[in-house]
Coordinates of C-alpha atoms in Angstrom, one line a residue:
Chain A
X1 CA -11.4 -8.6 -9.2
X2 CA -14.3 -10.3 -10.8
X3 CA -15.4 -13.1 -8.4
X4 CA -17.4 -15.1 -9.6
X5 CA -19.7 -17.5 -7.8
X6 CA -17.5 -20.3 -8.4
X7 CA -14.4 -18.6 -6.6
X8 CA -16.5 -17.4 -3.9
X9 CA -16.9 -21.2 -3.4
X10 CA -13.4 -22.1 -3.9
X11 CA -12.2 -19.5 -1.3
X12 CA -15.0 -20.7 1.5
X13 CA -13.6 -23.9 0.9
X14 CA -10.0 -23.3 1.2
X15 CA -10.7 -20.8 4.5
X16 CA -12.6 -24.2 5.6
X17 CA -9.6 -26.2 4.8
X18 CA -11.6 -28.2 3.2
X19 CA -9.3 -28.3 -0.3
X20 CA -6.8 -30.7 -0.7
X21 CA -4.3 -31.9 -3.3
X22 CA -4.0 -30.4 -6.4
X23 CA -7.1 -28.2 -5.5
X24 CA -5.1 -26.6 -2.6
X25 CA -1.6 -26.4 -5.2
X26 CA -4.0 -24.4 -7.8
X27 CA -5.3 -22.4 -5.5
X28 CA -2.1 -21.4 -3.7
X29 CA -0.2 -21.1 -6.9
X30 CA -3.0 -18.4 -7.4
X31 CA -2.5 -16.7 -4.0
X32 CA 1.3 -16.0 -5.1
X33 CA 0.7 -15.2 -8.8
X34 CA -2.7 -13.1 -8.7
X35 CA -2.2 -10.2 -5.8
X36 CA -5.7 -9.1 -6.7
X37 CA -7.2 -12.2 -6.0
X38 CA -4.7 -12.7 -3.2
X39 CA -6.4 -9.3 -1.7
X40 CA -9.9 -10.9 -2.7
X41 CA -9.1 -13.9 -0.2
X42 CA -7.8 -11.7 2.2
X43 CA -11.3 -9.4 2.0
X44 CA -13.0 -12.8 2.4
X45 CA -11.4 -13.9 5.9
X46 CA -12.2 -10.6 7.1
X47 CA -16.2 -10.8 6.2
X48 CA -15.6 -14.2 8.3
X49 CA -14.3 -11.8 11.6
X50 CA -17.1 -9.2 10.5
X51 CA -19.8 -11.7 10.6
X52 CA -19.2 -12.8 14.5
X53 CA -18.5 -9.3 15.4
X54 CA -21.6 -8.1 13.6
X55 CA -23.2 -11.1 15.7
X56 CA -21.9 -10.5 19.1
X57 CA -22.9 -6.4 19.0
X58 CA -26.0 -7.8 18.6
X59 CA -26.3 -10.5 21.8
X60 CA -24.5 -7.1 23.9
X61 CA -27.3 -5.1 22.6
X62 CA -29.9 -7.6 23.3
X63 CA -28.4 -7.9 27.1
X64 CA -28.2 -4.1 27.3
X65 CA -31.9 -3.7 26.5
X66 CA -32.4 -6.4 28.8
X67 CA -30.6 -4.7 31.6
X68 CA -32.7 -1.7 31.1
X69 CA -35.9 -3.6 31.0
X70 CA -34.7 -5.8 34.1
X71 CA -34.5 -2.1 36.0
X72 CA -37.8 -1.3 35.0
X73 CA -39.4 -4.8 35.6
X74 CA -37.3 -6.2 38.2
X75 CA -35.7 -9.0 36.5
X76 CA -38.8 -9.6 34.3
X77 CA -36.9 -12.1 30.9
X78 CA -39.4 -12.5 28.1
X79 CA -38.6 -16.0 27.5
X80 CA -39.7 -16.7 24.1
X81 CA -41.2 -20.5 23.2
X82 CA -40.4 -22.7 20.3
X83 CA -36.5 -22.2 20.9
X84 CA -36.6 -19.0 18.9
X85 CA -36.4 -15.3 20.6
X86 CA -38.9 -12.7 19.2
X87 CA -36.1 -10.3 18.1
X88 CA -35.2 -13.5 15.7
X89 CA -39.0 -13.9 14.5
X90 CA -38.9 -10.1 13.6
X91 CA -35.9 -10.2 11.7
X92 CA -36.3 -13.4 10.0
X93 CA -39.8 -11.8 8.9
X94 CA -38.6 -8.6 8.0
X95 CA -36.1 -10.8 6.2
X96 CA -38.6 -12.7 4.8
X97 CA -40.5 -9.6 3.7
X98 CA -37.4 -8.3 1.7
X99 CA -36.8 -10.9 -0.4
X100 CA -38.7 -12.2 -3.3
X101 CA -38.0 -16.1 -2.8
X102 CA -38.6 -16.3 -6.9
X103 CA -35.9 -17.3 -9.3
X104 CA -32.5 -16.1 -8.4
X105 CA -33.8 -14.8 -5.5
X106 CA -34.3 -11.4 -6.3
X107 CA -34.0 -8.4 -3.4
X108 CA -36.4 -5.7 -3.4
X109 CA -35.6 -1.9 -4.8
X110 CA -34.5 -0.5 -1.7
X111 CA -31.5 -3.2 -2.0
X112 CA -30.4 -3.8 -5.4
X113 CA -27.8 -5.5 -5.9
X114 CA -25.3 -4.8 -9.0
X115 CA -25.1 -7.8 -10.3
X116 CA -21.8 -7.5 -12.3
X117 CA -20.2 -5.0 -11.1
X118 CA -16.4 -5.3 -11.7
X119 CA -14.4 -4.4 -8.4
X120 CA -10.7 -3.9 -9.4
X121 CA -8.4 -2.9 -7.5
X122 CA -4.9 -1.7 -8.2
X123 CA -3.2 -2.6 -4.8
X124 CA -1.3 -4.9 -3.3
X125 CA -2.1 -6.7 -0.9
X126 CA -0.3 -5.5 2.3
X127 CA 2.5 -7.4 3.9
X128 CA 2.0 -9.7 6.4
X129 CA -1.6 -8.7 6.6
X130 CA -2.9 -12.4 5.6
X131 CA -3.0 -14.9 8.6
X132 CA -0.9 -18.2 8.8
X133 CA -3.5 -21.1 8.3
X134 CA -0.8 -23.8 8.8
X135 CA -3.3 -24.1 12.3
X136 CA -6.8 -24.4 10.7
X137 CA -7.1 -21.1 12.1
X138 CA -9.1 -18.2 9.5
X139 CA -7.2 -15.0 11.4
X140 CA -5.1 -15.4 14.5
X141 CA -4.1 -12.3 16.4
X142 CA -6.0 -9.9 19.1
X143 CA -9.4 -8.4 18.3
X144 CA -10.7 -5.6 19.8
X145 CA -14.6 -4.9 19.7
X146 CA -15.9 -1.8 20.7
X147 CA -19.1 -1.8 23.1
X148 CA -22.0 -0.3 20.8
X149 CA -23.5 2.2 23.6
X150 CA -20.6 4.6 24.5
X151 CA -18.2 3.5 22.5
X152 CA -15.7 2.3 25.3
X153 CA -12.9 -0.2 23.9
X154 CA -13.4 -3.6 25.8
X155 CA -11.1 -6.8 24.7
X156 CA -12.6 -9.5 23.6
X157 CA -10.9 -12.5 23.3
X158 CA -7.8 -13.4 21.2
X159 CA -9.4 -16.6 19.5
X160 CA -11.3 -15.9 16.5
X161 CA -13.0 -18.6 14.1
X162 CA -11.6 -21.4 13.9
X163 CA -12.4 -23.1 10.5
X164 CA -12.0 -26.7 11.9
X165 CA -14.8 -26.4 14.7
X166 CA -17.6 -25.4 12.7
X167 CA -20.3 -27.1 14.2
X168 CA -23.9 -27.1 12.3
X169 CA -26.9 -27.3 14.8
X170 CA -29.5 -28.9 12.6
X171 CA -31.9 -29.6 15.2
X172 CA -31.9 -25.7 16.1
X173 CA -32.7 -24.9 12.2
X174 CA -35.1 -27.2 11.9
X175 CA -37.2 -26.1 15.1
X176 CA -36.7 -22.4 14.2
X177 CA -37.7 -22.9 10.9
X178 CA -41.0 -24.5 11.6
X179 CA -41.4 -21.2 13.8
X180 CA -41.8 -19.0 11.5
X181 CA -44.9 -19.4 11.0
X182 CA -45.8 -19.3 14.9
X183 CA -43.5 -16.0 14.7
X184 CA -46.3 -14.7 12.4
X185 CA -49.8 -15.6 14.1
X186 CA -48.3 -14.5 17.5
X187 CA -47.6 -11.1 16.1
X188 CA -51.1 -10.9 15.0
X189 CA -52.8 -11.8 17.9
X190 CA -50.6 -9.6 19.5
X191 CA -51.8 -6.7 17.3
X192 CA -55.6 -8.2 17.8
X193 CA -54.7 -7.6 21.5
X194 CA -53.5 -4.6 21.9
X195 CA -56.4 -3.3 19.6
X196 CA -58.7 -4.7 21.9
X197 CA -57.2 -3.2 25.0
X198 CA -57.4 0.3 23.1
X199 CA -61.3 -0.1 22.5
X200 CA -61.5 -1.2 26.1
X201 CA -59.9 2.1 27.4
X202 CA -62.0 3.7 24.7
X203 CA -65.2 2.3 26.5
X204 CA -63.9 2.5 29.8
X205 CA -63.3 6.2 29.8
X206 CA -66.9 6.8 27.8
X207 CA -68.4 4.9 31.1
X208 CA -66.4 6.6 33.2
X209 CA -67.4 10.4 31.9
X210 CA -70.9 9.2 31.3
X211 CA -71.2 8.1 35.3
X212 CA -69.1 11.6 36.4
X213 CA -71.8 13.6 33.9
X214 CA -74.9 11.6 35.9
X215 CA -73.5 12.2 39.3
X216 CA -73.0 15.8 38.5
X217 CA -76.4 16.3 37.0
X218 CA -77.8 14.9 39.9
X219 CA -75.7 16.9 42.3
X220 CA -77.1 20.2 40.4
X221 CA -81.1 19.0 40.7
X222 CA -80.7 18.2 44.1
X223 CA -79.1 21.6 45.2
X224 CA -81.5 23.4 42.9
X225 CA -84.6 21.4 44.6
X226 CA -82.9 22.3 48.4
X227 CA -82.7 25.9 47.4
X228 CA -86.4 26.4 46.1
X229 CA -87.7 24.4 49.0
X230 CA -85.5 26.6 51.3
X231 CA -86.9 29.8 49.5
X232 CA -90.5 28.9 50.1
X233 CA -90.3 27.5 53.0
X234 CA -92.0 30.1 55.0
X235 CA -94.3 31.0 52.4
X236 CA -98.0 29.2 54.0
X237 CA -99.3 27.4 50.8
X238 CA -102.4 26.1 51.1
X239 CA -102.6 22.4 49.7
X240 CA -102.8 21.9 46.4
X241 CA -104.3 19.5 43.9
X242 CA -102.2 20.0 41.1
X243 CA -98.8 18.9 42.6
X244 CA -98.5 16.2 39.2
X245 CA -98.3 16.8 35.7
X246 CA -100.8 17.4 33.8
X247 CA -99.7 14.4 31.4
X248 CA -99.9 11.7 34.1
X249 CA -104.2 12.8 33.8
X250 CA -104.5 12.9 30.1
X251 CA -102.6 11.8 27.2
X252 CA -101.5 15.1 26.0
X253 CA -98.0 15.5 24.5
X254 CA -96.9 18.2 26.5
X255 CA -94.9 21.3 25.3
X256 CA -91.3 21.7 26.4
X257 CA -92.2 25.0 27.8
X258 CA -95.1 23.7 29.6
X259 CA -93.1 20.6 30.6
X260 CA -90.6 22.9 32.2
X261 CA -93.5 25.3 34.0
X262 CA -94.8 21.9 35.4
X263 CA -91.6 21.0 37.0
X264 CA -90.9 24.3 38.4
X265 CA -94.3 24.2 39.9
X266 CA -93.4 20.9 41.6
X267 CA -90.1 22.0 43.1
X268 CA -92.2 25.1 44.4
X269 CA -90.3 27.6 41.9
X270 CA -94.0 29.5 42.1
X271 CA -92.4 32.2 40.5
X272 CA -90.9 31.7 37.7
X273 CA -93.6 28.2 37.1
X274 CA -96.2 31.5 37.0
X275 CA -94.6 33.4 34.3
X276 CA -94.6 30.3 32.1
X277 CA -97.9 29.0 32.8
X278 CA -99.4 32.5 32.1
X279 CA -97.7 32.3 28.8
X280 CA -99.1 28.7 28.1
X281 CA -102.4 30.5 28.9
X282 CA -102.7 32.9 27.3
X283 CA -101.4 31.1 24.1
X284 CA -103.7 28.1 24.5
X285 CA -106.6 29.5 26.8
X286 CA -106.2 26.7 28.7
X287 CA -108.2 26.8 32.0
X288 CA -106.5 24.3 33.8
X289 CA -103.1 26.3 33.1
X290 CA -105.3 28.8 34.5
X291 CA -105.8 27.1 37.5
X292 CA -102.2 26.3 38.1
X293 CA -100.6 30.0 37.2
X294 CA -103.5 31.1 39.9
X295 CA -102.1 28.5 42.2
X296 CA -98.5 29.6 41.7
X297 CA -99.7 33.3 42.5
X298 CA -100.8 31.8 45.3
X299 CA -97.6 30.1 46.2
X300 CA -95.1 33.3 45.7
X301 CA -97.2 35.9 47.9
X302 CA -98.6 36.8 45.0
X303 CA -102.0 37.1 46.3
X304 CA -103.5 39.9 44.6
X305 CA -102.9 38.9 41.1
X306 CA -104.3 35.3 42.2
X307 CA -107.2 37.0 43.4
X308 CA -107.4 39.2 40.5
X309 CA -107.1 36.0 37.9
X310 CA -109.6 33.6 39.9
X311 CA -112.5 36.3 39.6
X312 CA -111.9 37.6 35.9
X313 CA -111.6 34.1 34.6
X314 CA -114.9 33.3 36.9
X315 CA -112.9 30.1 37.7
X316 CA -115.3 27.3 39.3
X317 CA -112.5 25.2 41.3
X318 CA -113.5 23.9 45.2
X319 CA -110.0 23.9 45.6
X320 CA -108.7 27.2 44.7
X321 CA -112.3 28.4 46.8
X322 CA -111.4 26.5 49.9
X323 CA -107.7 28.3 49.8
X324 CA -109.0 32.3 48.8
X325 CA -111.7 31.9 52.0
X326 CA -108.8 30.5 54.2
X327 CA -106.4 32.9 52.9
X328 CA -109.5 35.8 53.8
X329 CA -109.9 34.6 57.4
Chain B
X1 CA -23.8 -25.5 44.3
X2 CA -24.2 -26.2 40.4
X3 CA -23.9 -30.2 39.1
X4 CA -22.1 -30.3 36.0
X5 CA -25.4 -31.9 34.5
X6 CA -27.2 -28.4 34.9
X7 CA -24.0 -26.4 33.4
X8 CA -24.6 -28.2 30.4
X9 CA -27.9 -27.9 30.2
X10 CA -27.0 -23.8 29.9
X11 CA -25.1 -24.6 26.5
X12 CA -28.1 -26.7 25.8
X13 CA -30.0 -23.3 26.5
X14 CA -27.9 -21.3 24.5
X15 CA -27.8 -23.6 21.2
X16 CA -31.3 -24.3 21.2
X17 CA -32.7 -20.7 22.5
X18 CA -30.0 -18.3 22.3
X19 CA -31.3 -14.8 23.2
X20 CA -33.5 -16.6 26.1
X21 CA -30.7 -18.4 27.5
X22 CA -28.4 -15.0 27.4
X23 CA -31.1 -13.2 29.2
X24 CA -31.7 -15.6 32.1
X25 CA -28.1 -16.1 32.7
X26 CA -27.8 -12.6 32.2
X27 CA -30.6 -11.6 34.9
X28 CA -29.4 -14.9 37.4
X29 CA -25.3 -14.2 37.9
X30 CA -25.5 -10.0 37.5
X31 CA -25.5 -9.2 40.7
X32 CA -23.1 -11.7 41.9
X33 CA -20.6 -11.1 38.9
X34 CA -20.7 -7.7 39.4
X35 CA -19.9 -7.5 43.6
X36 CA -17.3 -9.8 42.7
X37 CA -15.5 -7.2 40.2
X38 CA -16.4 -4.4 42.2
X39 CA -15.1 -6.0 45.4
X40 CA -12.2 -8.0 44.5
X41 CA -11.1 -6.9 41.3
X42 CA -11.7 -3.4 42.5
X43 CA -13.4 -2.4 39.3
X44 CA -16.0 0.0 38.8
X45 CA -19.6 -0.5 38.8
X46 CA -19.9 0.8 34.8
X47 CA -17.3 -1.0 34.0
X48 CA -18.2 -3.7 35.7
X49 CA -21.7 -3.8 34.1
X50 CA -19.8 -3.7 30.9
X51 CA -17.2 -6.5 31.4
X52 CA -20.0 -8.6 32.6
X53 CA -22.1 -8.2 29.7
X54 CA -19.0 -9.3 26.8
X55 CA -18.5 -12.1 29.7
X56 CA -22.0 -13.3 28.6
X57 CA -21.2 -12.9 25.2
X58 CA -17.8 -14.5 24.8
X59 CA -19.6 -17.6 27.0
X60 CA -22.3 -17.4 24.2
X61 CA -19.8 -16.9 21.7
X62 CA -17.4 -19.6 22.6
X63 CA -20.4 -22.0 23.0
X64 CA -21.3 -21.2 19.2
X65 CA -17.9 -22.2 18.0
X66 CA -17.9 -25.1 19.5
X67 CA -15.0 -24.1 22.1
X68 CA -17.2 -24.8 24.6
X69 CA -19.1 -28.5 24.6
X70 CA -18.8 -29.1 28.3
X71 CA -18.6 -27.3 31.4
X72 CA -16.4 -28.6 34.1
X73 CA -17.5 -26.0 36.8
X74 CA -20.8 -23.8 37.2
X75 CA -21.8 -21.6 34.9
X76 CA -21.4 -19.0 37.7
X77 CA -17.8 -19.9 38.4
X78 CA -16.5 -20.0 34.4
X79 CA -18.4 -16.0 33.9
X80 CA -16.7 -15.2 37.0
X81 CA -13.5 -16.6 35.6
X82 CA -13.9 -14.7 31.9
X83 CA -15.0 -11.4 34.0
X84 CA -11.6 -11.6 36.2
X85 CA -9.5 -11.7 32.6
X86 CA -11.4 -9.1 31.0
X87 CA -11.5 -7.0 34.8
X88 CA -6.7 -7.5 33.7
X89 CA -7.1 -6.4 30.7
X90 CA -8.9 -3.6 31.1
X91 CA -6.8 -2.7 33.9
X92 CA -4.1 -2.9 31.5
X93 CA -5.6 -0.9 28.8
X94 CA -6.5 1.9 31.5
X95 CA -2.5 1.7 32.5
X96 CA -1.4 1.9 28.7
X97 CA -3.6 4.8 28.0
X98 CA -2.4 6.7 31.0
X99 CA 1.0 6.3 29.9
X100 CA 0.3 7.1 26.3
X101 CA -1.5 10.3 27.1
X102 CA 1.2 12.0 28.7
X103 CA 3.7 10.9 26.5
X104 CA 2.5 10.3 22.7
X105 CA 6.0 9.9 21.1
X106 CA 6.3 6.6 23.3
X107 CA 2.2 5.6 22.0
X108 CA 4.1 5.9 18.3
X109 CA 7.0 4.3 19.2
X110 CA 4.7 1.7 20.5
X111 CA 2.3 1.3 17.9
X112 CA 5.3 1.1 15.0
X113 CA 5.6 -2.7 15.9
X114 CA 1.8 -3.1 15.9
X115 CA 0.8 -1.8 12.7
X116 CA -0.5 -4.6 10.8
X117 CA -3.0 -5.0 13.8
X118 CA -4.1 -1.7 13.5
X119 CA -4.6 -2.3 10.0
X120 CA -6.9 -5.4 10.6
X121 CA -8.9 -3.6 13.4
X122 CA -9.2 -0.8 10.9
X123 CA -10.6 -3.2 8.2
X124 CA -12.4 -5.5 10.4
X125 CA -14.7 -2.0 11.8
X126 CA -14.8 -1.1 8.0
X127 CA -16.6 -4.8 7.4
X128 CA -18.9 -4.4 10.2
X129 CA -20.2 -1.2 9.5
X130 CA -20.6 -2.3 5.8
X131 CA -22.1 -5.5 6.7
X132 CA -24.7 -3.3 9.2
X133 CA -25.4 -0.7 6.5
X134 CA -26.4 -3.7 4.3
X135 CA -28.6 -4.9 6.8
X136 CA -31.1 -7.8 6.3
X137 CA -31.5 -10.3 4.4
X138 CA -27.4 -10.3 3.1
X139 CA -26.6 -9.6 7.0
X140 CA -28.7 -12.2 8.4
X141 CA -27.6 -14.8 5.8
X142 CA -23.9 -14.1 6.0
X143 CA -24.3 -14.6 9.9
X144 CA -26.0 -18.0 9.5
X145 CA -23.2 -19.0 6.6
X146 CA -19.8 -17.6 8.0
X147 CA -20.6 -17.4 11.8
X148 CA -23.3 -20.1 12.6
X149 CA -21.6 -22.1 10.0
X150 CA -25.0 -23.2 8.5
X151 CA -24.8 -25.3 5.4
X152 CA -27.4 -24.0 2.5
X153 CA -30.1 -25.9 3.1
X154 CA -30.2 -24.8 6.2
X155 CA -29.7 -21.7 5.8
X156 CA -32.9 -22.1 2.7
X157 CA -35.0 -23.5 5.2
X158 CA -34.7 -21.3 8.0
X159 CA -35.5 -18.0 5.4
X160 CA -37.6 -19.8 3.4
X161 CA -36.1 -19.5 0.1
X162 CA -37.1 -21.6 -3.2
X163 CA -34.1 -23.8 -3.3
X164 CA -30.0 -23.5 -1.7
X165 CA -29.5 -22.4 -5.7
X166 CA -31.6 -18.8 -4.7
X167 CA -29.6 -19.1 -1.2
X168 CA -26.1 -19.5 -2.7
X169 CA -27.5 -16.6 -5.4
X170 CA -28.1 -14.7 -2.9
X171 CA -24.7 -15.0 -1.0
X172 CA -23.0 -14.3 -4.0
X173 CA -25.3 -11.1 -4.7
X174 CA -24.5 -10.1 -1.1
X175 CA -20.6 -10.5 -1.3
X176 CA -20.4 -8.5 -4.6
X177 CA -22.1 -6.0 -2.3
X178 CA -20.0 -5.4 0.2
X179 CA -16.9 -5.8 -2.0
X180 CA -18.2 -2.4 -3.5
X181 CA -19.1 -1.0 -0.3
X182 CA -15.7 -1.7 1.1
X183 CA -14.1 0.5 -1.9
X184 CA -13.8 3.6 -0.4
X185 CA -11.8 2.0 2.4
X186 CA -9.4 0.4 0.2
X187 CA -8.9 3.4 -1.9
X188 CA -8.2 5.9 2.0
X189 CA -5.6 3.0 2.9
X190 CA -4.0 2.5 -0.2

């Protein structure tokens, strides 16, 4: 049958009761004369039933989630503000989102609707299917509705809708209504704040690896400083001059290498400071490098080659003097 | 004790903040609805869970149409009291389908005088589903028309449509839709 907008209108109306008189005669003239459009009526009162169970499904899966969330929480409700739940503020935006509130109120791709599509059909309408509405009532009769989440039959009550007490709540559209745009600038912030957390974490866990990374370098110098100082501790080094860096004299940029032979000569890796200070040397004829690789001879054992680099150099240094005529006596 | 002024602040609740009001009364009598199925009622504690949950609804749902305006006792004592009909008739469904089990010529016999309500159930699942698959915005504003009884200015102002001529467009765009998507049903059950 062809419905058109007008006898959607009609049939609300008479499923309202709201027709009268020679309205109500036409119509029910219709009902007995046009099975089609009889079946049409009957299609209508069931999209009434369809609608409250469609509506109910939802408030059981709302309570179901809630029940899980009340054993994870203990009994923690989100009680929404502004008389309007979140799951409503989603759906009326997603809603919202869907629909291009232009002319004629178009819906988008996904959900095209056919505008004038003809939907005949050849039967009858069944027997005894269509409700008696001498009560104001839209269907009477048992419903069943079947729980969502295992699919276990539970009764619901007999009543169904009942045309007569249709009660509007205009307070409860108005307020939700003016919610909407709440709805929206509380889902941002939400999204602002849970991107904010994220960068927190981000910044917590760089400050958390940088501190582990500190402590552990430190960990390393101090066992590598407690293992040279064990290694030389019998060794009888006479006191030394030279126990700062060069740079902290002079202004000179020091080398990485030479940096490193410095350190090794103040943590009393004698050594292997030696090797590297020889090396700078050689490379830069450098007589205070001189004087240090002589005193880090000095300080692994190594008194010979100290002996043997003080006189070929002809090195004039009190210091390293004083400590060959102690080390002769 | 409840005063009836607090019991009808709950249909307060549930008219002006629905899903809230369904949770807290949902999280308040759970425990107490469910020891009194499981204890006197002798009803399992699945079950239970699940009787007291469409308890909550049908007090939600009788609220929305209107059945409900007052209560006379606590909210406590009127969930209790749809939780002890639901607890008999599920007792009696349990019974019926023990019987029909062992002997399914009897379930036909049975269900020969009970066909036309077959026939509804059958056509009412057939809606649902259609009406789901259609999903939002033709499920939403069929809810709010046929369920919620909204008027279409009401319904304009709460989606935010143009005018109640785009709302009513709309409708009529949405009931041309399920009419095709309920073919297939009519066409099995011819």
């Amino acid at each position: 049958v062809n419905l058109t907008e007008q006898d959607i209108e009609l049939i609300d109306a008479y499923l309202a009761n709201e027709l009268t008189g020679s309205e109500l005669s036409a119509f029910e003239e219709r009902l007995t004369t046009d099975l089609d459009f009889a079946e049409e009526v009957d299609m209508m009162k069931v999209l009434q039933v369809g609608t409250k169970r469609s509506v109910l499904e939802d408030k059981i899966k709302i309570l179901q989630q809630h029940d899980l969330d009340m054993s994870k929480h203990s009994g923690d409700s989100d009680r929404s503000t502004n008389g309007v739940s979140e799951e409503d503020k989603m759906r009326m935006l997603r809603a919202m989102d869907d629909v291009e509130t232009g002319d004629g109120g178009k819906i988008d791709g996904n959900q095209s609707i056919i505008d004038d599509e003809l939907v005949h059909s050849p039967q009858s309408m069944v027997d005894g299917l269509v409700s008696d509405d001498k009560e104001g009532k839209v269907l009477k009769g048992e419903l069943n509705i079947n729980s969502v989440v295992d699919g276990r039959e539970l009764m619901v009550d007999g009543e169904l809708v009942d045309s007569a007490q249709s009660i509007v709540d205009g307070a409860q559209v108005e307020e939700k209504s003016k919610t909407m745009d709440h709805g929206q600038k509380d889902i941002d912030k939400k999204s602002n704040v849970r991107m904010l957390y994220k960068v927190l974490a981000v910044a917590a866990s760089l400050i958390v690896v940088g501190v582990m990374g500190n402590w552990w370098m430190n960990e390393m110098t101090e066992q590598k400083t407690t293992v040279a100082e064990n290694t030389h501790l019998n060794i009888d080094m006479p006191d030394s001059p030279y126990t700062s860096y060069r740079s902290e004299d002079s202004n000179e940029i020091i080398s990485k290498d030479k940096k490193r032979a410095y350190d090794l000569f103040v943590i009393k890796e004698y050594r292997n400071s030696s090797k590297l200070l020889m090396d700078e040397f050689l490379l830069n004829n450098d007589t205070l490098d001189l004087k240090f690789a002589i005193w880090s001879h000095l300080g692994s054992g190594n008194v010979m080659m100290a002996d043997s680099l003080f006189h070929q150099y002809k090195i004039r240094d009190k210091y390293l003097e004083a400590a060959f005529k102690k080390l002769e006596k | 004790m409840e005063t009836s002024s607090i019991a009808v602040d709950w249909i307060l609740e549930i008219r002006n903040n629905e899903n809230a009001a369904l949770r807290q009364l949902y999280s308040l009598y759970k425990s107490d609805c469910i020891a009194w199925l499981t204890s006197n009622a002798n009803v399992q504690l699945e079950d239970a869970k699940e009787i007291f949950q469409i308890s909550v609804v049908i007090l939600y749902d009788n609220v929305v149409s209107g059945k409900l305006e007052q209560l006379n006792s606590n909210v406590k004592s009127y969930l209790i009291g749809i939780c002890k009909n639901k607890a008999y008739e599920l007792y009696r469904a349990q019974k019926k389908t023990s019987v029909t089990d062992q002997f399914p010529t009897i379930k036909s016999y049975i269900m020969e005088g009970v066909t036309e309500k077959e026939e509804l159930e059958e056509r009412i699942d057939a809606m649902t589903s259609a009406l789901n698959a259609l999903g939002d915005p033709c499920r939403l504003l069929l809810q709010l028309f046929y369920y919620k009884k909204k008027s279409m200015d009401e319904i304009t102002g709460l989606m935010q449509y143009k005018n109640a001529s785009t709302t009513k467009n709309l409708k009529y765009k949405c009931i041309k839709r399920l009419q095709v998507a309920m073919v297939p049903h009519k066409e099995i059950n011819g």
